XYZ file of C-alpha atoms in Angstrom:
618
model
C 52.908 124.168 82.465
C 55.484 125.718 84.781
C 58.993 125.567 83.278
C 62.190 127.211 84.559
C 65.970 126.996 84.820
C 67.512 127.316 88.293
C 71.279 127.959 88.465
C 73.137 125.869 91.030
C 76.387 124.004 91.700
C 77.069 120.340 90.920
C 76.858 118.211 94.105
C 79.592 115.720 93.210
C 83.337 116.476 93.224
C 85.151 119.546 94.493
C 85.479 121.236 91.085
C 82.240 123.126 91.709
C 80.888 123.088 88.173
C 78.008 125.444 87.435
C 74.745 123.811 86.366
C 71.194 124.880 85.572
C 68.511 122.589 86.907
C 65.628 122.176 84.488
C 62.363 122.254 86.423
C 58.988 121.311 84.962
C 55.829 121.452 87.066
C 57.742 121.316 90.330
C 60.057 118.437 89.381
C 63.700 118.478 88.274
C 63.621 116.781 84.872
C 67.006 117.652 83.383
C 70.182 119.645 83.533
C 71.855 122.233 81.355
C 75.490 123.223 81.991
C 76.034 126.842 83.003
C 78.103 128.235 80.124
C 79.126 131.418 81.940
C 80.500 129.575 84.943
C 84.311 129.924 84.826
C 84.911 126.505 86.352
C 83.373 124.307 83.652
C 82.465 126.780 80.869
C 79.394 124.832 79.837
C 80.824 121.328 80.182
C 79.871 118.569 82.625
C 81.015 114.997 83.285
C 78.799 111.913 83.552
C 78.156 112.579 87.228
C 77.354 116.243 86.775
C 75.075 115.514 83.836
C 72.542 113.435 85.760
C 72.242 114.512 89.433
C 68.478 114.869 89.054
C 68.310 111.066 88.852
C 69.281 110.607 92.497
C 67.071 113.552 93.460
C 64.088 111.683 91.979
C 65.167 108.229 93.159
C 62.361 106.118 94.628
C 64.865 105.030 97.286
C 64.846 108.442 98.976
C 63.980 108.434 102.678
C 60.635 110.200 102.839
C 59.922 110.516 106.566
C 61.638 110.247 109.968
C 62.253 106.654 111.020
C 62.661 105.192 114.501
C 63.899 101.647 115.018
C 61.471 99.449 116.881
C 63.138 96.106 117.518
C 64.825 95.199 114.244
C 62.580 97.311 112.013
C 62.116 101.000 111.273
C 58.766 102.702 111.704
C 57.726 106.089 110.319
C 57.092 108.701 112.979
C 56.362 112.414 113.090
C 59.187 114.928 113.226
C 58.095 115.875 116.744
C 58.322 112.288 118.008
C 61.711 111.818 116.355
C 63.010 115.009 117.972
C 61.733 113.931 121.399
C 63.540 110.609 121.127
C 66.779 112.262 120.013
C 66.625 115.000 122.654
C 66.074 112.491 125.461
C 68.944 110.290 124.291
C 71.411 113.156 123.820
C 70.555 114.690 127.208
C 71.372 111.363 128.862
C 74.949 111.346 127.541
C 77.833 113.561 128.683
C 79.432 115.757 126.031
C 82.732 113.909 125.762
C 80.814 110.674 125.164
C 79.030 112.120 122.103
C 80.516 112.352 118.623
C 79.302 114.399 115.637
C 80.195 113.641 112.022
C 79.616 116.257 109.330
C 79.842 115.775 105.575
C 81.889 117.354 102.822
C 78.709 117.293 100.708
C 76.664 119.415 103.094
C 76.495 123.161 102.564
C 78.570 125.681 104.485
C 75.408 126.668 106.308
C 74.692 123.066 107.361
C 78.201 122.499 108.713
C 78.324 125.877 110.469
C 75.086 125.184 112.348
C 76.203 121.627 113.141
C 79.479 122.921 114.594
C 77.614 125.224 116.954
C 75.119 122.507 117.844
C 78.024 120.277 118.873
C 79.767 122.914 120.968
C 76.803 124.876 122.371
C 74.147 122.179 122.823
C 75.916 118.832 123.082
C 78.920 120.445 124.799
C 81.331 118.242 122.867
C 84.546 119.022 120.987
C 84.143 115.733 119.118
C 83.077 117.023 115.722
C 84.788 116.248 112.464
C 83.824 115.956 108.826
C 84.088 112.858 106.690
C 87.000 114.297 104.765
C 89.222 113.445 107.733
C 90.101 110.168 106.021
C 91.362 111.958 102.937
C 91.490 115.720 103.503
C 92.777 116.579 106.953
C 96.468 115.802 106.520
C 96.501 117.552 103.151
C 94.837 120.670 104.581
C 97.211 120.757 107.550
C 100.186 120.278 105.247
C 99.264 123.286 103.126
C 98.495 125.354 106.221
C 101.868 124.577 107.768
C 103.692 125.286 104.505
C 101.916 128.377 103.211
C 99.502 129.600 105.896
C 96.211 128.474 104.295
C 94.852 124.956 103.933
C 93.708 125.433 100.368
C 94.705 125.207 96.723
C 96.995 128.073 95.789
C 95.663 128.709 92.286
C 92.528 128.709 90.154
C 91.828 125.598 88.095
C 91.975 127.659 84.896
C 95.595 128.502 85.702
C 96.617 124.977 84.746
C 96.198 125.961 81.100
C 99.161 128.328 81.465
C 101.555 125.768 82.938
C 104.562 124.711 80.886
C 104.970 121.536 82.926
C 102.538 119.674 85.204
C 103.454 116.909 87.647
C 100.432 114.832 88.663
C 100.921 112.502 91.612
C 98.245 110.997 93.835
C 95.471 112.052 91.458
C 93.675 110.958 88.304
C 91.866 114.153 87.266
C 90.551 112.978 83.889
C 88.404 110.385 85.673
C 88.064 111.742 89.209
C 87.772 115.491 88.556
C 87.125 115.618 84.795
C 86.721 119.371 84.401
C 90.086 119.864 86.112
C 91.392 117.189 83.770
C 90.124 119.283 80.872
C 92.517 122.055 81.933
C 95.391 119.562 81.834
C 94.407 118.588 78.275
C 94.386 122.258 77.239
C 97.797 122.758 78.845
C 99.159 119.839 76.820
C 97.667 121.319 73.663
C 99.476 124.534 74.563
C 102.774 122.654 74.716
C 103.070 121.729 78.390
C 104.988 118.613 79.453
C 102.617 116.336 81.384
C 104.218 114.005 83.932
C 102.034 111.443 85.719
C 103.129 109.177 88.566
C 100.704 106.255 88.881
C 100.954 102.473 88.997
C 97.832 102.388 86.843
C 97.712 103.404 83.194
C 94.718 105.653 83.753
C 93.138 108.047 81.290
C 95.332 110.751 82.824
C 98.448 108.597 82.510
C 97.669 107.937 78.842
C 97.757 111.702 78.301
C 101.240 111.995 79.805
C 104.491 112.720 78.049
C 106.157 110.822 80.893
C 104.261 108.119 82.778
C 106.122 107.032 85.920
C 104.743 103.613 86.893
C 105.791 103.859 90.523
C 104.674 101.467 93.222
C 101.737 102.591 95.410
C 102.740 104.684 98.416
C 106.052 105.868 96.969
C 105.006 109.367 95.929
C 107.012 111.025 98.701
C 110.138 109.133 97.642
C 109.639 110.258 94.040
C 109.106 113.930 94.886
C 112.016 113.953 97.330
C 114.143 112.357 94.627
C 113.235 115.120 92.183
C 114.103 117.764 94.797
C 117.423 116.082 95.610
C 118.366 115.851 91.927
C 117.543 119.547 91.395
C 119.670 120.585 94.365
C 122.544 118.300 93.367
C 122.572 119.946 89.930
C 122.663 123.358 91.613
C 119.432 124.397 89.879
C 117.313 125.308 92.894
C 115.855 128.838 92.782
C 118.274 130.341 95.291
C 116.879 133.861 95.101
C 113.289 132.760 95.721
C 114.331 130.460 98.563
C 116.297 133.239 100.274
C 113.619 135.926 99.956
C 110.378 134.000 100.505
C 111.057 130.841 102.523
C 112.653 129.418 105.660
C 114.024 126.050 106.854
C 115.367 125.069 103.437
C 118.382 123.243 104.884
C 116.122 120.992 106.998
C 114.135 119.955 103.943
C 117.316 119.450 101.916
C 118.797 117.149 104.565
C 115.600 115.093 104.942
C 115.270 114.560 101.204
C 118.924 113.727 100.650
C 118.452 109.985 101.224
C 116.168 109.868 98.182
C 118.807 109.708 95.506
C 117.568 108.709 92.044
C 118.969 105.220 92.693
C 117.221 104.888 96.056
C 113.944 106.107 94.555
C 114.286 103.647 91.685
C 114.598 100.766 94.147
C 111.650 101.854 96.325
C 109.299 102.841 93.525
C 110.200 100.149 91.026
C 111.184 102.617 88.291
C 114.274 103.738 86.404
C 116.648 106.179 88.127
C 116.934 108.071 84.853
C 113.295 109.122 84.928
C 113.804 110.883 88.279
C 116.665 112.901 86.814
C 114.661 113.622 83.664
C 111.726 115.054 85.609
C 114.089 117.066 87.812
C 115.613 118.654 84.721
C 112.170 119.591 83.394
C 111.014 121.173 86.672
C 114.293 122.999 87.229
C 114.262 124.585 83.783
C 110.546 125.201 83.170
C 108.498 128.182 84.374
C 105.727 128.114 85.320
C 105.305 124.528 86.496
C 102.372 123.171 88.491
C 101.803 120.154 90.677
C 98.428 118.438 90.897
C 97.423 116.035 93.620
C 94.241 115.128 95.461
C 93.132 115.081 99.048
C 92.476 111.389 98.476
C 96.240 110.889 98.207
C 95.964 110.865 101.978
C 99.332 111.530 103.522
C 100.246 115.029 104.598
C 103.851 114.096 103.866
C 103.116 114.037 100.121
C 101.548 117.500 100.263
C 104.515 118.885 102.196
C 106.953 117.278 99.748
C 105.102 118.833 96.803
C 105.066 122.196 98.561
C 108.828 121.812 99.075
C 109.284 121.133 95.354
C 107.352 124.260 94.413
C 109.386 126.376 96.816
C 112.655 124.905 95.580
C 111.740 125.916 92.021
C 109.970 129.195 92.892
C 106.680 127.973 91.458
C 104.304 129.651 93.903
C 102.351 132.893 93.596
C 102.021 132.925 89.817
C 99.588 131.650 87.192
C 100.267 128.136 85.909
C 102.130 127.147 89.069
C 101.346 126.319 92.711
C 100.034 123.280 94.544
C 96.680 122.288 93.067
C 94.786 120.126 95.546
C 91.753 118.474 93.942
C 88.824 117.454 96.132
C 86.556 114.445 95.942
C 83.428 116.028 97.407
C 81.624 119.239 96.602
C 82.251 121.051 99.886
C 85.398 119.450 101.267
C 87.003 122.905 101.403
C 84.010 124.665 102.919
C 83.437 122.134 105.709
C 86.899 122.847 107.053
C 86.557 126.593 106.473
C 83.442 126.925 108.649
C 84.824 124.830 111.491
C 83.467 121.285 111.165
C 86.705 120.050 112.712
C 87.588 118.920 116.248
C 87.668 121.525 118.973
C 90.391 121.587 121.608
C 90.867 118.021 122.810
C 88.209 116.773 120.396
C 88.349 113.525 118.453
C 88.732 113.029 114.723
C 86.395 110.668 112.861
C 88.834 107.712 113.065
C 89.393 108.422 116.759
C 85.617 108.542 117.338
C 85.278 105.139 115.687
C 88.005 103.725 117.912
C 86.385 105.316 120.973
C 83.015 103.831 120.039
C 84.594 100.407 119.666
C 86.127 100.834 123.137
C 82.805 101.930 124.658
C 83.969 105.497 125.343
C 81.746 107.158 122.742
C 78.156 106.277 123.616
C 76.200 108.307 121.048
C 76.925 109.488 117.524
C 75.186 112.013 115.283
C 76.074 111.505 111.603
C 74.871 114.102 109.096
C 75.112 113.214 105.413
C 77.897 110.636 105.537
C 78.119 106.861 105.156
C 81.041 106.187 107.491
C 80.327 102.434 107.505
C 81.685 102.318 103.947
C 85.192 102.782 105.379
C 85.351 99.125 106.381
C 83.919 96.359 108.578
C 85.642 97.747 111.677
C 83.405 100.833 111.471
C 80.225 98.774 111.298
C 81.376 96.804 114.352
C 82.048 100.032 116.265
C 78.630 101.474 115.374
C 76.948 98.355 116.722
C 78.408 99.111 120.174
C 76.842 102.566 120.443
C 73.942 103.200 122.801
C 72.392 105.650 120.345
C 72.999 106.548 116.703
C 71.252 109.267 114.695
C 71.784 109.430 110.923
C 70.578 112.227 108.670
C 70.722 111.362 104.964
C 68.920 111.040 101.637
C 69.154 107.255 101.483
C 69.186 104.194 103.732
C 72.949 103.718 103.705
C 74.876 101.026 105.564
C 75.388 103.583 108.349
C 71.719 104.575 108.466
C 70.693 100.920 108.667
C 72.431 100.705 112.052
C 70.814 103.861 113.446
C 68.203 104.225 116.161
C 66.743 107.253 114.366
C 67.027 108.163 110.691
C 66.087 111.646 109.483
C 65.375 112.534 105.826
C 67.589 115.291 104.400
C 66.577 117.529 101.514
C 68.784 117.194 98.433
C 70.869 120.001 96.934
C 67.974 120.770 94.556
C 65.585 121.353 97.453
C 67.456 123.939 99.514
C 69.434 127.160 99.433
C 73.024 127.491 100.573
C 76.647 127.753 99.525
C 79.528 125.402 98.837
C 83.231 126.182 98.410
C 85.130 124.392 95.672
C 88.762 123.286 95.563
C 89.924 126.664 94.232
C 88.255 128.492 97.158
C 85.305 129.665 95.041
C 82.250 130.192 97.260
C 79.193 129.425 95.120
C 75.447 129.325 95.514
C 73.237 126.266 95.676
C 69.689 127.382 94.921
C 66.379 125.814 95.801
C 64.706 124.568 92.622
C 61.855 122.461 94.004
C 60.090 121.805 97.282
C 61.633 119.096 99.503
C 60.511 115.618 98.498
C 58.432 113.777 101.073
C 58.825 115.382 104.487
C 62.565 115.932 104.083
C 64.127 119.162 105.324
C 67.418 121.053 104.841
C 70.049 119.762 107.261
C 70.559 123.128 108.978
C 66.830 123.283 109.708
C 66.761 119.760 111.182
C 69.765 120.526 113.379
C 68.159 123.773 114.565
C 64.914 122.006 115.420
C 66.736 119.361 117.446
C 68.479 122.200 119.293
C 65.090 123.776 120.026
C 63.794 120.424 121.310
C 66.736 120.450 123.702
C 65.899 123.919 125.015
C 68.137 126.070 122.808
C 65.557 127.799 120.649
C 66.956 131.341 120.909
C 70.442 130.531 119.608
C 69.163 128.544 116.617
C 66.341 130.791 115.416
C 67.732 131.200 111.895
C 65.325 132.727 109.397
C 66.919 131.087 106.360
C 70.221 129.936 104.846
C 71.234 133.488 103.989
C 70.985 134.527 107.624
C 73.347 131.691 108.528
C 75.798 132.714 105.823
C 75.824 136.251 107.177
C 76.997 134.771 110.495
C 79.691 132.802 108.667
C 80.942 136.003 107.011
C 81.199 137.620 110.456
C 83.104 134.779 112.119
C 85.248 133.182 109.369
C 87.927 135.699 108.303
C 88.389 134.282 104.798
C 84.671 134.855 104.084
C 84.582 138.450 105.324
C 82.830 140.737 102.874
C 81.104 137.926 100.963
C 77.307 138.108 100.703
C 74.647 136.209 98.786
C 74.275 139.297 96.592
C 77.952 139.054 95.589
C 77.470 135.378 94.728
C 74.707 135.948 92.185
C 77.045 136.052 89.186
C 78.518 132.729 88.007
C 82.049 133.921 88.802
C 80.979 134.024 92.476
C 83.835 134.902 94.888
C 87.130 133.171 95.660
C 88.185 133.686 99.260
C 89.732 135.760 100.594
C 87.397 138.362 99.137
C 89.928 141.143 99.823
C 87.332 143.775 98.976
C 87.153 142.652 95.364
C 84.009 141.540 93.573
C 85.421 138.160 92.583
C 87.996 137.700 95.315
C 91.521 136.318 94.999
C 92.455 134.070 92.078
C 96.050 133.299 93.092
C 97.365 133.152 96.648
C 100.787 134.361 97.793
C 101.638 136.712 94.923
C 103.192 139.051 97.496
C 103.685 137.125 100.717
C 102.516 133.941 102.399
C 99.742 133.556 104.936
C 102.121 132.680 107.765
C 102.895 135.017 110.671
C 106.194 136.137 109.210
C 104.989 136.098 105.614
C 107.428 133.357 104.615
C 106.674 129.825 103.413
C 108.050 127.040 105.593
C 109.952 124.095 104.180
C 109.339 120.791 105.951
C 111.790 118.028 106.765
C 109.866 115.307 104.935
C 111.369 111.844 105.143
C 110.128 108.966 103.015
C 108.542 106.278 105.182
C 108.053 102.999 103.368
C 104.507 101.656 103.385
C 103.635 98.050 104.208
C 105.538 96.031 101.636
C 103.799 93.448 99.523
C 105.083 89.930 100.013
C 104.538 86.719 101.931
C 100.877 86.302 102.862
C 99.939 89.512 101.038
C 101.839 89.503 97.721
C 100.064 92.388 95.948
C 100.395 96.132 96.573
C 97.054 97.939 96.661
C 96.486 101.124 94.644
C 93.478 103.252 95.562
C 90.757 103.551 92.917
C 88.006 106.201 93.023
C 85.087 104.498 94.837
C 81.399 104.797 94.000
C 79.542 106.689 96.711
C 75.962 107.082 97.866
C 74.861 109.563 95.184
C 76.383 107.609 92.285
C 74.863 104.387 93.582
C 71.412 105.969 93.189
C 72.047 107.490 89.738
C 70.826 105.052 87.094
C 72.980 106.465 84.279
C 76.132 105.858 86.316
C 75.040 102.386 87.382
C 74.578 101.435 83.728
C 78.218 102.402 83.100
C 79.636 100.865 86.287
C 77.131 98.310 87.586
C 79.480 96.681 90.121
C 82.679 97.623 91.978
C 85.719 95.967 90.440
C 89.275 95.050 91.363
C 91.818 95.802 88.657
C 94.329 92.976 88.127
C 97.253 92.825 85.732
C 96.575 90.240 83.013
C 99.750 88.287 83.798
C 98.920 88.136 87.514
C 95.373 87.051 86.714
C 96.594 84.326 84.379
C 98.944 82.962 87.042
C 96.064 82.780 89.541
C 93.517 81.432 87.058
C 91.322 84.502 87.484
C 89.068 85.386 84.561
C 87.785 88.805 83.629
C 84.375 89.259 85.227
C 84.868 86.541 87.820
C 84.485 87.091 91.552
C 87.650 87.616 93.562
C 88.065 87.743 97.328
C 90.553 90.460 98.269
C 92.022 90.229 101.773
C 94.314 92.569 103.682
C 95.088 93.232 107.313
C 92.003 95.488 107.606
C 89.534 92.908 106.313
C 88.166 91.260 103.182
C 85.912 92.193 100.293
C 84.634 90.290 97.280
C 84.769 92.162 93.983
C 84.427 91.517 90.266
C 87.728 91.092 88.441
C 88.753 93.645 85.844
C 91.640 91.895 84.108
C 93.664 94.528 82.293
C 97.074 95.475 80.953
C 96.573 98.989 82.367
C 97.998 98.283 85.824
C 101.498 97.444 86.938
C 102.305 93.791 87.572
C 102.171 93.014 91.281
C 99.663 95.822 91.935
C 95.871 95.663 92.183
C 93.468 98.603 91.963
C 90.934 98.708 94.782
C 87.889 100.930 95.461
C 87.999 99.879 99.132
C 90.583 100.040 101.903
C 91.488 96.596 103.236
C 95.211 97.235 103.551
C 98.301 98.469 101.721
C 99.137 94.886 100.739
C 96.614 92.188 99.874
C 96.105 88.674 98.632
C 93.685 87.506 95.937
C 91.601 84.344 96.012
C 89.729 83.066 92.990
C 85.998 82.695 93.498
C 83.232 81.819 91.032
C 81.912 83.015 87.674
C 83.709 84.626 84.759
C 83.345 85.532 81.132
């Protein structure tokens, strides 16, 4: 019997928890948390505990598939490459789009970026995080100079106050949520803004049940109240920032009374939180890339500059990530080149007939809504590279089987900028291959063999370290220990734990305030009487993990018990949810843990929706 432990990194959220894959006779049969890893310290959540289940799923794509009529047929890799090469050569660069994934390794995304620019001659490359990461990354870049979390996750334990808005870490990023629990045990005041009474909200000392989409109003209101009380950190603002007056003027309309009206809360709570943040050091803010709007990130950055809560432990802007390599994909350049299209723009261009071919690597973009599926149907050619036959893959002309995280080497970069190893534990299942290898072989089939002759993943990473400044000095050898390296490496073994302790990453070394104005979202009322609050959706990996399916067998819409009673909707019944972006039928979760007039949705059909009773029920 061959038995071994292989250290790796969890493939789910952006925490980057360390895990040891348990391998018996060439098969991953279990998982043991990596106790020395500083991210999770030997703990894992339900997702991180069972990733071997999707690795061993019988639903894995085992061989290349080419669509013949309405059905897929297995073909050889060579035949699949010939078909792809011929189709891509027939399309001009600006008519081709490339979609990367925030779950792929840094090596995969780096090679894909160069394939897009050097082989396809297109600037139209973007990663799936565009829907939830891009504005947040740009917001942090504009404010501080780097599009990344300012602090280490462990720093949260040292905070004396934590404001959580646009995130639900105890359920979405549980090992980050653990740090919030420890902070509370250490005496920190926990403030949560959420229309849902989530597990995180139940931990809070102050739960602000604000309406969905009003986070900017709330944060601006806190800033305005601090300034009105004369408690802004004047010394910090003068020495380390610029454009304060612009931010002050833009936020001024958000008085506690105005915020109370927009958010559906008490004006007193805005003043209360302002008093806590103005008088407490250090204080941290926690949000997620899934919060979407860059305005919220800029408002939170403004708050931290107003109070001087940047560049120290227990402070900063802590941006949680939903996917394992959301940070790394942006770092290595899987973003549009000059004049290139974002993912949403590519979808619109496909719908208009301007994008003729699309290459999607490791992402189910059709899950974004029916409009995406309609756009994909108008393409002349679609290639999808994935582990499973997703809704996107089902529409493809060619489907290529990717190796899972357990079947390849590489690196991923977590939300706190920690570059960590993913190590090959078993041979690829079926005839699947690592994504970087597939991309390189397509390039060779298109006559670009010399530029894509990578020996292995490490050779690719060495190129990344040469071309991406933040990764300079990092090598696989330096990533062997569980602490790995947080970029920028700065010559140190374990890199940089806290950014901006001395100066910011901007040209002049100063942080830039932003004039962030609150823009009201689509109001609920009339045809669409309910406001929609985003709920963490179940993705491709979870849908093929049996332990998770047993816990959450179907997607659900959360409805306040009083609203459900008025509509005659029973818990467990089917409900049709309709918004301006489309409709979806979900199972009702009738609960007291959501604000009246708000529904929790794991799908985007609009900011305001209507509910229609369907069949069934407990």
